[in-house]
Amino acid sequence: MLRRTLIGLTAALLWPALALAQETAPAPLPRVVLETTAGRIVIEVNDRAAPITGANFLAYVDQHRFDGASFYRAMKSGPENGLVQGGANNDPARLLAPIAHEPTTETGLSHVDGAVSMARYDPGTATGDFFISVGATPSYDAGRPFSIDAYGFAVFGKVVEGMDVARAMLNAPTSPTEGEGFMRGQMLEPRITIVSAKRETAP
């Protein structure tokens, strides 16, 4: 009898702490499903670490601005390393206003394998184009001795499903003549269509 009483008392004391832990547990990060003509890619958007960039990507998704757009660039930096780029491709009908730059030195994120980051020209010009790192690409981080740009690029998420699709895109055919400057020879031919982009619904 005493043992049952002690067990019951222990459970009663633990219950408020367990309930509080459940109430304060952070909500899961939003996920976006890209259905493409090459396959399905699921991106987890870290809008806690990168609130401006994450919210921007989700706005394009929620407003269906990526539907019918494409992955259009594959840049190799090694046999199985590089990036694949997609999005609005400067289509005025798809673009929202440029956003402030969130460097990796502020967000704590990095261009690991599967990282999803914003394409841009100068800092503060990113709109609706993004790229997926295939293999780690730390030279795209900000503030590293070997960074290709002191400000780096703004990571806002990671691929949690479909890296096999991204790797296939990296090895897809490209046009030998299309593209300007250093992008010449990096344009996918044919383009890989983003059939739809939408938030993943809870099961």
mmCIF file with all atom_site columns, C-alpha atoms in Angstrom:
data_model
loop_
_atom_site.group_PDB
_atom_site.id
_atom_site.type_symbol
_atom_site.label_atom_id
_atom_site.label_alt_id
_atom_site.label_comp_id
_atom_site.label_asym_id
_atom_site.label_entity_id
_atom_site.label_seq_id
_atom_site.pdbx_PDB_ins_code
_atom_site.Cartn_x
_atom_site.Cartn_y
_atom_site.Cartn_z
_atom_site.occupancy
_atom_site.B_iso_or_equiv
_atom_site.pdbx_formal_charge
_atom_site.auth_seq_id
_atom_site.auth_comp_id
_atom_site.auth_asym_id
_atom_site.auth_atom_id
_atom_site.pdbx_PDB_model_num
ATOM 1   C CA . MET A 1 1   ? 0.000  0.000  0.000   1.00 0.00 ? 1   MET A CA 1
ATOM 2   C CA . LEU A 1 2   ? 2.807  2.382  0.933   1.00 0.00 ? 2   LEU A CA 1
ATOM 3   C CA . ARG A 1 3   ? 4.637  1.604  -2.323  1.00 0.00 ? 3   ARG A CA 1
ATOM 4   C CA . ARG A 1 4   ? 1.541  2.339  -4.401  1.00 0.00 ? 4   ARG A CA 1
ATOM 5   C CA . THR A 1 5   ? 1.106  5.600  -2.517  1.00 0.00 ? 5   THR A CA 1
ATOM 6   C CA . LEU A 1 6   ? 4.738  6.610  -3.167  1.00 0.00 ? 6   LEU A CA 1
ATOM 7   C CA . ILE A 1 7   ? 4.477  5.732  -6.872  1.00 0.00 ? 7   ILE A CA 1
ATOM 8   C CA . GLY A 1 8   ? 1.277  7.740  -7.148  1.00 0.00 ? 8   GLY A CA 1
ATOM 9   C CA . LEU A 1 9   ? 2.865  10.693 -5.358  1.00 0.00 ? 9   LEU A CA 1
ATOM 10  C CA . THR A 1 10  ? 5.948  10.596 -7.619  1.00 0.00 ? 10  THR A CA 1
ATOM 11  C CA . ALA A 1 11  ? 3.757  10.545 -10.742 1.00 0.00 ? 11  ALA A CA 1
ATOM 12  C CA . ALA A 1 12  ? 1.716  13.460 -9.416  1.00 0.00 ? 12  ALA A CA 1
ATOM 13  C CA . LEU A 1 13  ? 4.881  15.470 -8.789  1.00 0.00 ? 13  LEU A CA 1
ATOM 14  C CA . LEU A 1 14  ? 6.306  14.701 -12.238 1.00 0.00 ? 14  LEU A CA 1
ATOM 15  C CA . TRP A 1 15  ? 3.112  15.448 -14.189 1.00 0.00 ? 15  TRP A CA 1
ATOM 16  C CA . PRO A 1 16  ? 3.327  19.290 -14.036 1.00 0.00 ? 16  PRO A CA 1
ATOM 17  C CA . ALA A 1 17  ? 6.956  19.197 -15.217 1.00 0.00 ? 17  ALA A CA 1
ATOM 18  C CA . LEU A 1 18  ? 6.098  16.838 -18.092 1.00 0.00 ? 18  LEU A CA 1
ATOM 19  C CA . ALA A 1 19  ? 3.101  18.955 -19.083 1.00 0.00 ? 19  ALA A CA 1
ATOM 20  C CA . LEU A 1 20  ? 5.225  22.125 -19.008 1.00 0.00 ? 20  LEU A CA 1
ATOM 21  C CA . ALA A 1 21  ? 7.911  20.476 -21.160 1.00 0.00 ? 21  ALA A CA 1
ATOM 22  C CA . GLN A 1 22  ? 5.275  19.524 -23.730 1.00 0.00 ? 22  GLN A CA 1
ATOM 23  C CA . GLU A 1 23  ? 3.827  23.038 -23.722 1.00 0.00 ? 23  GLU A CA 1
ATOM 24  C CA . THR A 1 24  ? 7.213  24.717 -24.198 1.00 0.00 ? 24  THR A CA 1
ATOM 25  C CA . ALA A 1 25  ? 8.636  22.293 -26.784 1.00 0.00 ? 25  ALA A CA 1
ATOM 26  C CA . PRO A 1 26  ? 9.332  24.244 -29.982 1.00 0.00 ? 26  PRO A CA 1
ATOM 27  C CA . ALA A 1 27  ? 7.041  23.631 -32.914 1.00 0.00 ? 27  ALA A CA 1
ATOM 28  C CA . PRO A 1 28  ? 8.548  21.549 -35.720 1.00 0.00 ? 28  PRO A CA 1
ATOM 29  C CA . LEU A 1 29  ? 10.178 23.513 -38.512 1.00 0.00 ? 29  LEU A CA 1
ATOM 30  C CA . PRO A 1 30  ? 8.035  23.906 -41.640 1.00 0.00 ? 30  PRO A CA 1
ATOM 31  C CA . ARG A 1 31  ? 8.737  21.609 -44.568 1.00 0.00 ? 31  ARG A CA 1
ATOM 32  C CA . VAL A 1 32  ? 8.190  22.278 -48.248 1.00 0.00 ? 32  VAL A CA 1
ATOM 33  C CA . VAL A 1 33  ? 7.627  19.606 -50.882 1.00 0.00 ? 33  VAL A CA 1
ATOM 34  C CA . LEU A 1 34  ? 8.956  20.328 -54.358 1.00 0.00 ? 34  LEU A CA 1
ATOM 35  C CA . GLU A 1 35  ? 7.465  18.019 -56.954 1.00 0.00 ? 35  GLU A CA 1
ATOM 36  C CA . THR A 1 36  ? 9.750  18.207 -59.971 1.00 0.00 ? 36  THR A CA 1
ATOM 37  C CA . THR A 1 37  ? 10.024 16.384 -63.274 1.00 0.00 ? 37  THR A CA 1
ATOM 38  C CA . ALA A 1 38  ? 13.175 14.761 -61.858 1.00 0.00 ? 38  ALA A CA 1
ATOM 39  C CA . GLY A 1 39  ? 11.572 13.645 -58.602 1.00 0.00 ? 39  GLY A CA 1
ATOM 40  C CA . ARG A 1 40  ? 10.469 14.800 -55.162 1.00 0.00 ? 40  ARG A CA 1
ATOM 41  C CA . ILE A 1 41  ? 12.539 17.027 -52.875 1.00 0.00 ? 41  ILE A CA 1
ATOM 42  C CA . VAL A 1 42  ? 11.530 17.927 -49.325 1.00 0.00 ? 42  VAL A CA 1
ATOM 43  C CA . ILE A 1 43  ? 13.117 20.997 -47.734 1.00 0.00 ? 43  ILE A CA 1
ATOM 44  C CA . GLU A 1 44  ? 13.037 21.773 -44.018 1.00 0.00 ? 44  GLU A CA 1
ATOM 45  C CA . VAL A 1 45  ? 12.941 25.569 -43.661 1.00 0.00 ? 45  VAL A CA 1
ATOM 46  C CA . ASN A 1 46  ? 14.787 26.924 -40.626 1.00 0.00 ? 46  ASN A CA 1
ATOM 47  C CA . ASP A 1 47  ? 12.784 30.106 -40.157 1.00 0.00 ? 47  ASP A CA 1
ATOM 48  C CA . ARG A 1 48  ? 13.978 30.302 -36.543 1.00 0.00 ? 48  ARG A CA 1
ATOM 49  C CA . ALA A 1 49  ? 17.686 30.656 -37.322 1.00 0.00 ? 49  ALA A CA 1
ATOM 50  C CA . ALA A 1 50  ? 17.050 32.583 -40.568 1.00 0.00 ? 50  ALA A CA 1
ATOM 51  C CA . PRO A 1 51  ? 13.671 34.304 -40.054 1.00 0.00 ? 51  PRO A CA 1
ATOM 52  C CA . ILE A 1 52  ? 13.875 36.791 -42.939 1.00 0.00 ? 52  ILE A CA 1
ATOM 53  C CA . THR A 1 53  ? 15.154 34.317 -45.511 1.00 0.00 ? 53  THR A CA 1
ATOM 54  C CA . GLY A 1 54  ? 12.931 31.481 -44.337 1.00 0.00 ? 54  GLY A CA 1
ATOM 55  C CA . ALA A 1 55  ? 9.818  33.672 -44.416 1.00 0.00 ? 55  ALA A CA 1
ATOM 56  C CA . ASN A 1 56  ? 10.722 34.855 -47.917 1.00 0.00 ? 56  ASN A CA 1
ATOM 57  C CA . PHE A 1 57  ? 10.995 31.294 -49.246 1.00 0.00 ? 57  PHE A CA 1
ATOM 58  C CA . LEU A 1 58  ? 7.711  30.326 -47.606 1.00 0.00 ? 58  LEU A CA 1
ATOM 59  C CA . ALA A 1 59  ? 6.012  33.385 -49.134 1.00 0.00 ? 59  ALA A CA 1
ATOM 60  C CA . TYR A 1 60  ? 7.019  32.218 -52.619 1.00 0.00 ? 60  TYR A CA 1
ATOM 61  C CA . VAL A 1 61  ? 5.676  28.760 -51.787 1.00 0.00 ? 61  VAL A CA 1
ATOM 62  C CA . ASP A 1 62  ? 2.393  29.954 -50.269 1.00 0.00 ? 62  ASP A CA 1
ATOM 63  C CA . GLN A 1 63  ? 1.762  32.304 -53.196 1.00 0.00 ? 63  GLN A CA 1
ATOM 64  C CA . HIS A 1 64  ? 2.525  29.504 -55.705 1.00 0.00 ? 64  HIS A CA 1
ATOM 65  C CA . ARG A 1 65  ? 5.294  31.557 -57.311 1.00 0.00 ? 65  ARG A CA 1
ATOM 66  C CA . PHE A 1 66  ? 7.485  28.473 -57.773 1.00 0.00 ? 66  PHE A CA 1
ATOM 67  C CA . ASP A 1 67  ? 4.762  26.407 -59.459 1.00 0.00 ? 67  ASP A CA 1
ATOM 68  C CA . GLY A 1 68  ? 5.842  25.970 -63.077 1.00 0.00 ? 68  GLY A CA 1
ATOM 69  C CA . ALA A 1 69  ? 9.276  27.488 -62.456 1.00 0.00 ? 69  ALA A CA 1
ATOM 70  C CA . SER A 1 70  ? 12.375 25.328 -62.828 1.00 0.00 ? 70  SER A CA 1
ATOM 71  C CA . PHE A 1 71  ? 15.773 24.186 -61.728 1.00 0.00 ? 71  PHE A CA 1
ATOM 72  C CA . TYR A 1 72  ? 17.885 25.723 -64.445 1.00 0.00 ? 72  TYR A CA 1
ATOM 73  C CA . ARG A 1 73  ? 21.538 25.585 -63.357 1.00 0.00 ? 73  ARG A CA 1
ATOM 74  C CA . ALA A 1 74  ? 23.997 22.885 -62.310 1.00 0.00 ? 74  ALA A CA 1
ATOM 75  C CA . MET A 1 75  ? 27.502 23.956 -61.297 1.00 0.00 ? 75  MET A CA 1
ATOM 76  C CA . LYS A 1 76  ? 30.088 21.279 -60.579 1.00 0.00 ? 76  LYS A CA 1
ATOM 77  C CA . SER A 1 77  ? 33.068 21.984 -58.334 1.00 0.00 ? 77  SER A CA 1
ATOM 78  C CA . GLY A 1 78  ? 34.095 18.316 -58.248 1.00 0.00 ? 78  GLY A CA 1
ATOM 79  C CA . PRO A 1 79  ? 32.884 14.915 -59.475 1.00 0.00 ? 79  PRO A CA 1
ATOM 80  C CA . GLU A 1 80  ? 30.069 14.772 -56.897 1.00 0.00 ? 80  GLU A CA 1
ATOM 81  C CA . ASN A 1 81  ? 30.152 18.309 -55.526 1.00 0.00 ? 81  ASN A CA 1
ATOM 82  C CA . GLY A 1 82  ? 28.592 21.586 -56.539 1.00 0.00 ? 82  GLY A CA 1
ATOM 83  C CA . LEU A 1 83  ? 25.175 23.175 -56.530 1.00 0.00 ? 83  LEU A CA 1
ATOM 84  C CA . VAL A 1 84  ? 21.882 23.068 -58.363 1.00 0.00 ? 84  VAL A CA 1
ATOM 85  C CA . GLN A 1 85  ? 19.932 26.297 -58.672 1.00 0.00 ? 85  GLN A CA 1
ATOM 86  C CA . GLY A 1 86  ? 16.255 26.951 -59.255 1.00 0.00 ? 86  GLY A CA 1
ATOM 87  C CA . GLY A 1 87  ? 13.407 29.334 -58.656 1.00 0.00 ? 87  GLY A CA 1
ATOM 88  C CA . ALA A 1 88  ? 12.039 32.444 -60.304 1.00 0.00 ? 88  ALA A CA 1
ATOM 89  C CA . ASN A 1 89  ? 15.045 32.973 -62.611 1.00 0.00 ? 89  ASN A CA 1
ATOM 90  C CA . ASN A 1 90  ? 14.411 36.748 -62.599 1.00 0.00 ? 90  ASN A CA 1
ATOM 91  C CA . ASP A 1 91  ? 10.912 36.363 -64.061 1.00 0.00 ? 91  ASP A CA 1
ATOM 92  C CA . PRO A 1 92  ? 9.248  39.699 -63.126 1.00 0.00 ? 92  PRO A CA 1
ATOM 93  C CA . ALA A 1 93  ? 5.843  38.019 -62.821 1.00 0.00 ? 93  ALA A CA 1
ATOM 94  C CA . ARG A 1 94  ? 7.172  35.774 -60.050 1.00 0.00 ? 94  ARG A CA 1
ATOM 95  C CA . LEU A 1 95  ? 9.361  38.145 -58.048 1.00 0.00 ? 95  LEU A CA 1
ATOM 96  C CA . LEU A 1 96  ? 8.738  39.634 -54.629 1.00 0.00 ? 96  LEU A CA 1
ATOM 97  C CA . ALA A 1 97  ? 10.805 42.503 -53.211 1.00 0.00 ? 97  ALA A CA 1
ATOM 98  C CA . PRO A 1 98  ? 14.479 41.794 -52.383 1.00 0.00 ? 98  PRO A CA 1
ATOM 99  C CA . ILE A 1 99  ? 15.250 40.846 -48.789 1.00 0.00 ? 99  ILE A CA 1
ATOM 100 C CA . ALA A 1 100 ? 17.927 41.767 -46.263 1.00 0.00 ? 100 ALA A CA 1
ATOM 101 C CA . HIS A 1 101 ? 20.946 39.469 -46.186 1.00 0.00 ? 101 HIS A CA 1
ATOM 102 C CA . GLU A 1 102 ? 21.269 36.996 -43.286 1.00 0.00 ? 102 GLU A CA 1
ATOM 103 C CA . PRO A 1 103 ? 24.883 35.759 -43.311 1.00 0.00 ? 103 PRO A CA 1
ATOM 104 C CA . THR A 1 104 ? 25.853 32.427 -41.841 1.00 0.00 ? 104 THR A CA 1
ATOM 105 C CA . THR A 1 105 ? 27.947 34.275 -39.233 1.00 0.00 ? 105 THR A CA 1
ATOM 106 C CA . GLU A 1 106 ? 24.625 35.498 -37.771 1.00 0.00 ? 106 GLU A CA 1
ATOM 107 C CA . THR A 1 107 ? 22.406 32.451 -38.306 1.00 0.00 ? 107 THR A CA 1
ATOM 108 C CA . GLY A 1 108 ? 24.911 29.791 -37.283 1.00 0.00 ? 108 GLY A CA 1
ATOM 109 C CA . LEU A 1 109 ? 23.958 27.726 -40.334 1.00 0.00 ? 109 LEU A CA 1
ATOM 110 C CA . SER A 1 110 ? 26.448 26.425 -42.876 1.00 0.00 ? 110 SER A CA 1
ATOM 111 C CA . HIS A 1 111 ? 26.635 25.112 -46.420 1.00 0.00 ? 111 HIS A CA 1
ATOM 112 C CA . VAL A 1 112 ? 26.688 21.442 -45.487 1.00 0.00 ? 112 VAL A CA 1
ATOM 113 C CA . ASP A 1 113 ? 25.592 18.712 -47.895 1.00 0.00 ? 113 ASP A CA 1
ATOM 114 C CA . GLY A 1 114 ? 21.923 19.408 -48.658 1.00 0.00 ? 114 GLY A CA 1
ATOM 115 C CA . ALA A 1 115 ? 21.940 23.004 -47.407 1.00 0.00 ? 115 ALA A CA 1
ATOM 116 C CA . VAL A 1 116 ? 19.456 25.274 -49.185 1.00 0.00 ? 116 VAL A CA 1
ATOM 117 C CA . SER A 1 117 ? 20.597 28.852 -49.662 1.00 0.00 ? 117 SER A CA 1
ATOM 118 C CA . MET A 1 118 ? 19.615 32.043 -51.484 1.00 0.00 ? 118 MET A CA 1
ATOM 119 C CA . ALA A 1 119 ? 21.167 33.012 -54.796 1.00 0.00 ? 119 ALA A CA 1
ATOM 120 C CA . ARG A 1 120 ? 21.985 36.702 -55.093 1.00 0.00 ? 120 ARG A CA 1
ATOM 121 C CA . TYR A 1 121 ? 24.162 39.359 -56.656 1.00 0.00 ? 121 TYR A CA 1
ATOM 122 C CA . ASP A 1 122 ? 25.099 41.953 -54.002 1.00 0.00 ? 122 ASP A CA 1
ATOM 123 C CA . PRO A 1 123 ? 23.967 41.408 -50.393 1.00 0.00 ? 123 PRO A CA 1
ATOM 124 C CA . GLY A 1 124 ? 20.361 42.502 -50.076 1.00 0.00 ? 124 GLY A CA 1
ATOM 125 C CA . THR A 1 125 ? 19.391 41.587 -53.659 1.00 0.00 ? 125 THR A CA 1
ATOM 126 C CA . ALA A 1 126 ? 18.099 38.038 -53.066 1.00 0.00 ? 126 ALA A CA 1
ATOM 127 C CA . THR A 1 127 ? 14.557 37.458 -54.313 1.00 0.00 ? 127 THR A CA 1
ATOM 128 C CA . GLY A 1 128 ? 13.181 34.132 -55.547 1.00 0.00 ? 128 GLY A CA 1
ATOM 129 C CA . ASP A 1 129 ? 16.181 32.032 -56.572 1.00 0.00 ? 129 ASP A CA 1
ATOM 130 C CA . PHE A 1 130 ? 17.786 29.409 -54.369 1.00 0.00 ? 130 PHE A CA 1
ATOM 131 C CA . PHE A 1 131 ? 20.362 26.651 -54.603 1.00 0.00 ? 131 PHE A CA 1
ATOM 132 C CA . ILE A 1 132 ? 21.012 23.281 -53.024 1.00 0.00 ? 132 ILE A CA 1
ATOM 133 C CA . SER A 1 133 ? 24.561 22.379 -52.000 1.00 0.00 ? 133 SER A CA 1
ATOM 134 C CA . VAL A 1 134 ? 25.508 18.947 -53.295 1.00 0.00 ? 134 VAL A CA 1
ATOM 135 C CA . GLY A 1 135 ? 28.320 17.947 -50.983 1.00 0.00 ? 135 GLY A CA 1
ATOM 136 C CA . ALA A 1 136 ? 29.617 20.429 -48.424 1.00 0.00 ? 136 ALA A CA 1
ATOM 137 C CA . THR A 1 137 ? 30.393 23.856 -49.917 1.00 0.00 ? 137 THR A CA 1
ATOM 138 C CA . PRO A 1 138 ? 31.797 25.824 -46.934 1.00 0.00 ? 138 PRO A CA 1
ATOM 139 C CA . SER A 1 139 ? 33.382 28.412 -49.237 1.00 0.00 ? 139 SER A CA 1
ATOM 140 C CA . TYR A 1 140 ? 29.853 29.844 -49.604 1.00 0.00 ? 140 TYR A CA 1
ATOM 141 C CA . ASP A 1 141 ? 29.729 30.590 -45.860 1.00 0.00 ? 141 ASP A CA 1
ATOM 142 C CA . ALA A 1 142 ? 30.519 34.093 -44.644 1.00 0.00 ? 142 ALA A CA 1
ATOM 143 C CA . GLY A 1 143 ? 33.644 35.011 -42.727 1.00 0.00 ? 143 GLY A CA 1
ATOM 144 C CA . ARG A 1 144 ? 35.857 32.035 -43.532 1.00 0.00 ? 144 ARG A CA 1
ATOM 145 C CA . PRO A 1 145 ? 39.444 32.572 -44.743 1.00 0.00 ? 145 PRO A CA 1
ATOM 146 C CA . PHE A 1 146 ? 38.550 30.715 -47.955 1.00 0.00 ? 146 PHE A CA 1
ATOM 147 C CA . SER A 1 147 ? 35.079 32.254 -48.488 1.00 0.00 ? 147 SER A CA 1
ATOM 148 C CA . ILE A 1 148 ? 34.480 33.198 -52.117 1.00 0.00 ? 148 ILE A CA 1
ATOM 149 C CA . ASP A 1 149 ? 32.586 36.252 -50.855 1.00 0.00 ? 149 ASP A CA 1
ATOM 150 C CA . ALA A 1 150 ? 33.125 37.918 -47.471 1.00 0.00 ? 150 ALA A CA 1
ATOM 151 C CA . TYR A 1 151 ? 29.358 38.163 -46.906 1.00 0.00 ? 151 TYR A CA 1
ATOM 152 C CA . GLY A 1 152 ? 28.648 34.590 -47.956 1.00 0.00 ? 152 GLY A CA 1
ATOM 153 C CA . PHE A 1 153 ? 25.250 33.292 -48.999 1.00 0.00 ? 153 PHE A CA 1
ATOM 154 C CA . ALA A 1 154 ? 22.195 32.962 -46.764 1.00 0.00 ? 154 ALA A CA 1
ATOM 155 C CA . VAL A 1 155 ? 21.430 29.370 -45.768 1.00 0.00 ? 155 VAL A CA 1
ATOM 156 C CA . PHE A 1 156 ? 17.813 28.952 -44.667 1.00 0.00 ? 156 PHE A CA 1
ATOM 157 C CA . GLY A 1 157 ? 17.144 25.229 -44.744 1.00 0.00 ? 157 GLY A CA 1
ATOM 158 C CA . LYS A 1 158 ? 18.215 21.757 -45.730 1.00 0.00 ? 158 LYS A CA 1
ATOM 159 C CA . VAL A 1 159 ? 17.016 18.901 -47.903 1.00 0.00 ? 159 VAL A CA 1
ATOM 160 C CA . VAL A 1 160 ? 15.585 16.141 -45.715 1.00 0.00 ? 160 VAL A CA 1
ATOM 161 C CA . GLU A 1 161 ? 14.373 13.949 -48.581 1.00 0.00 ? 161 GLU A CA 1
ATOM 162 C CA . GLY A 1 162 ? 15.428 13.773 -52.212 1.00 0.00 ? 162 GLY A CA 1
ATOM 163 C CA . MET A 1 163 ? 19.184 14.403 -52.227 1.00 0.00 ? 163 MET A CA 1
ATOM 164 C CA . ASP A 1 164 ? 19.369 11.627 -54.810 1.00 0.00 ? 164 ASP A CA 1
ATOM 165 C CA . VAL A 1 165 ? 17.239 13.880 -57.026 1.00 0.00 ? 165 VAL A CA 1
ATOM 166 C CA . ALA A 1 166 ? 19.552 16.855 -56.422 1.00 0.00 ? 166 ALA A CA 1
ATOM 167 C CA . ARG A 1 167 ? 22.606 14.729 -57.264 1.00 0.00 ? 167 ARG A CA 1
ATOM 168 C CA . ALA A 1 168 ? 20.946 13.552 -60.463 1.00 0.00 ? 168 ALA A CA 1
ATOM 169 C CA . MET A 1 169 ? 20.285 17.196 -61.377 1.00 0.00 ? 169 MET A CA 1
ATOM 170 C CA . LEU A 1 170 ? 23.970 18.014 -60.819 1.00 0.00 ? 170 LEU A CA 1
ATOM 171 C CA . ASN A 1 171 ? 24.842 15.374 -63.413 1.00 0.00 ? 171 ASN A CA 1
ATOM 172 C CA . ALA A 1 172 ? 22.049 16.272 -65.856 1.00 0.00 ? 172 ALA A CA 1
ATOM 173 C CA . PRO A 1 173 ? 22.904 17.584 -69.350 1.00 0.00 ? 173 PRO A CA 1
ATOM 174 C CA . THR A 1 174 ? 23.806 21.266 -69.729 1.00 0.00 ? 174 THR A CA 1
ATOM 175 C CA . SER A 1 175 ? 24.021 23.546 -72.737 1.00 0.00 ? 175 SER A CA 1
ATOM 176 C CA . PRO A 1 176 ? 27.626 24.191 -73.861 1.00 0.00 ? 176 PRO A CA 1
ATOM 177 C CA . THR A 1 177 ? 26.762 27.721 -75.009 1.00 0.00 ? 177 THR A CA 1
ATOM 178 C CA . GLU A 1 178 ? 23.965 29.062 -72.791 1.00 0.00 ? 178 GLU A CA 1
ATOM 179 C CA . GLY A 1 179 ? 24.761 31.256 -69.788 1.00 0.00 ? 179 GLY A CA 1
ATOM 180 C CA . GLU A 1 180 ? 26.727 34.450 -69.340 1.00 0.00 ? 180 GLU A CA 1
ATOM 181 C CA . GLY A 1 181 ? 30.256 34.799 -67.997 1.00 0.00 ? 181 GLY A CA 1
ATOM 182 C CA . PHE A 1 182 ? 31.264 32.126 -65.493 1.00 0.00 ? 182 PHE A CA 1
ATOM 183 C CA . MET A 1 183 ? 27.794 30.553 -65.797 1.00 0.00 ? 183 MET A CA 1
ATOM 184 C CA . ARG A 1 184 ? 28.386 29.617 -69.417 1.00 0.00 ? 184 ARG A CA 1
ATOM 185 C CA . GLY A 1 185 ? 27.960 25.878 -69.803 1.00 0.00 ? 185 GLY A CA 1
ATOM 186 C CA . GLN A 1 186 ? 26.078 25.538 -66.492 1.00 0.00 ? 186 GLN A CA 1
ATOM 187 C CA . MET A 1 187 ? 22.520 25.953 -67.742 1.00 0.00 ? 187 MET A CA 1
ATOM 188 C CA . LEU A 1 188 ? 20.483 22.750 -67.665 1.00 0.00 ? 188 LEU A CA 1
ATOM 189 C CA . GLU A 1 189 ? 19.185 21.575 -71.026 1.00 0.00 ? 189 GLU A CA 1
ATOM 190 C CA . PRO A 1 190 ? 16.385 20.721 -70.739 1.00 0.00 ? 190 PRO A CA 1
ATOM 191 C CA . ARG A 1 191 ? 15.270 22.586 -67.635 1.00 0.00 ? 191 ARG A CA 1
ATOM 192 C CA . ILE A 1 192 ? 13.829 20.555 -64.767 1.00 0.00 ? 192 ILE A CA 1
ATOM 193 C CA . THR A 1 193 ? 10.345 21.858 -64.025 1.00 0.00 ? 193 THR A CA 1
ATOM 194 C CA . ILE A 1 194 ? 9.096  22.523 -60.503 1.00 0.00 ? 194 ILE A CA 1
ATOM 195 C CA . VAL A 1 195 ? 5.594  21.175 -61.022 1.00 0.00 ? 195 VAL A CA 1
ATOM 196 C CA . SER A 1 196 ? 4.456  22.357 -57.603 1.00 0.00 ? 196 SER A CA 1
ATOM 197 C CA . ALA A 1 197 ? 5.859  23.695 -54.348 1.00 0.00 ? 197 ALA A CA 1
ATOM 198 C CA . LYS A 1 198 ? 3.734  23.450 -51.218 1.00 0.00 ? 198 LYS A CA 1
ATOM 199 C CA . ARG A 1 199 ? 4.033  23.054 -47.502 1.00 0.00 ? 199 ARG A CA 1
ATOM 200 C CA . GLU A 1 200 ? 4.081  19.485 -46.254 1.00 0.00 ? 200 GLU A CA 1
ATOM 201 C CA . THR A 1 201 ? 0.913  18.692 -44.334 1.00 0.00 ? 201 THR A CA 1
ATOM 202 C CA . ALA A 1 202 ? 1.107  16.857 -41.036 1.00 0.00 ? 202 ALA A CA 1
ATOM 203 C CA . PRO A 1 203 ? 0.302  13.126 -41.301 1.00 0.00 ? 203 PRO A CA 1
#
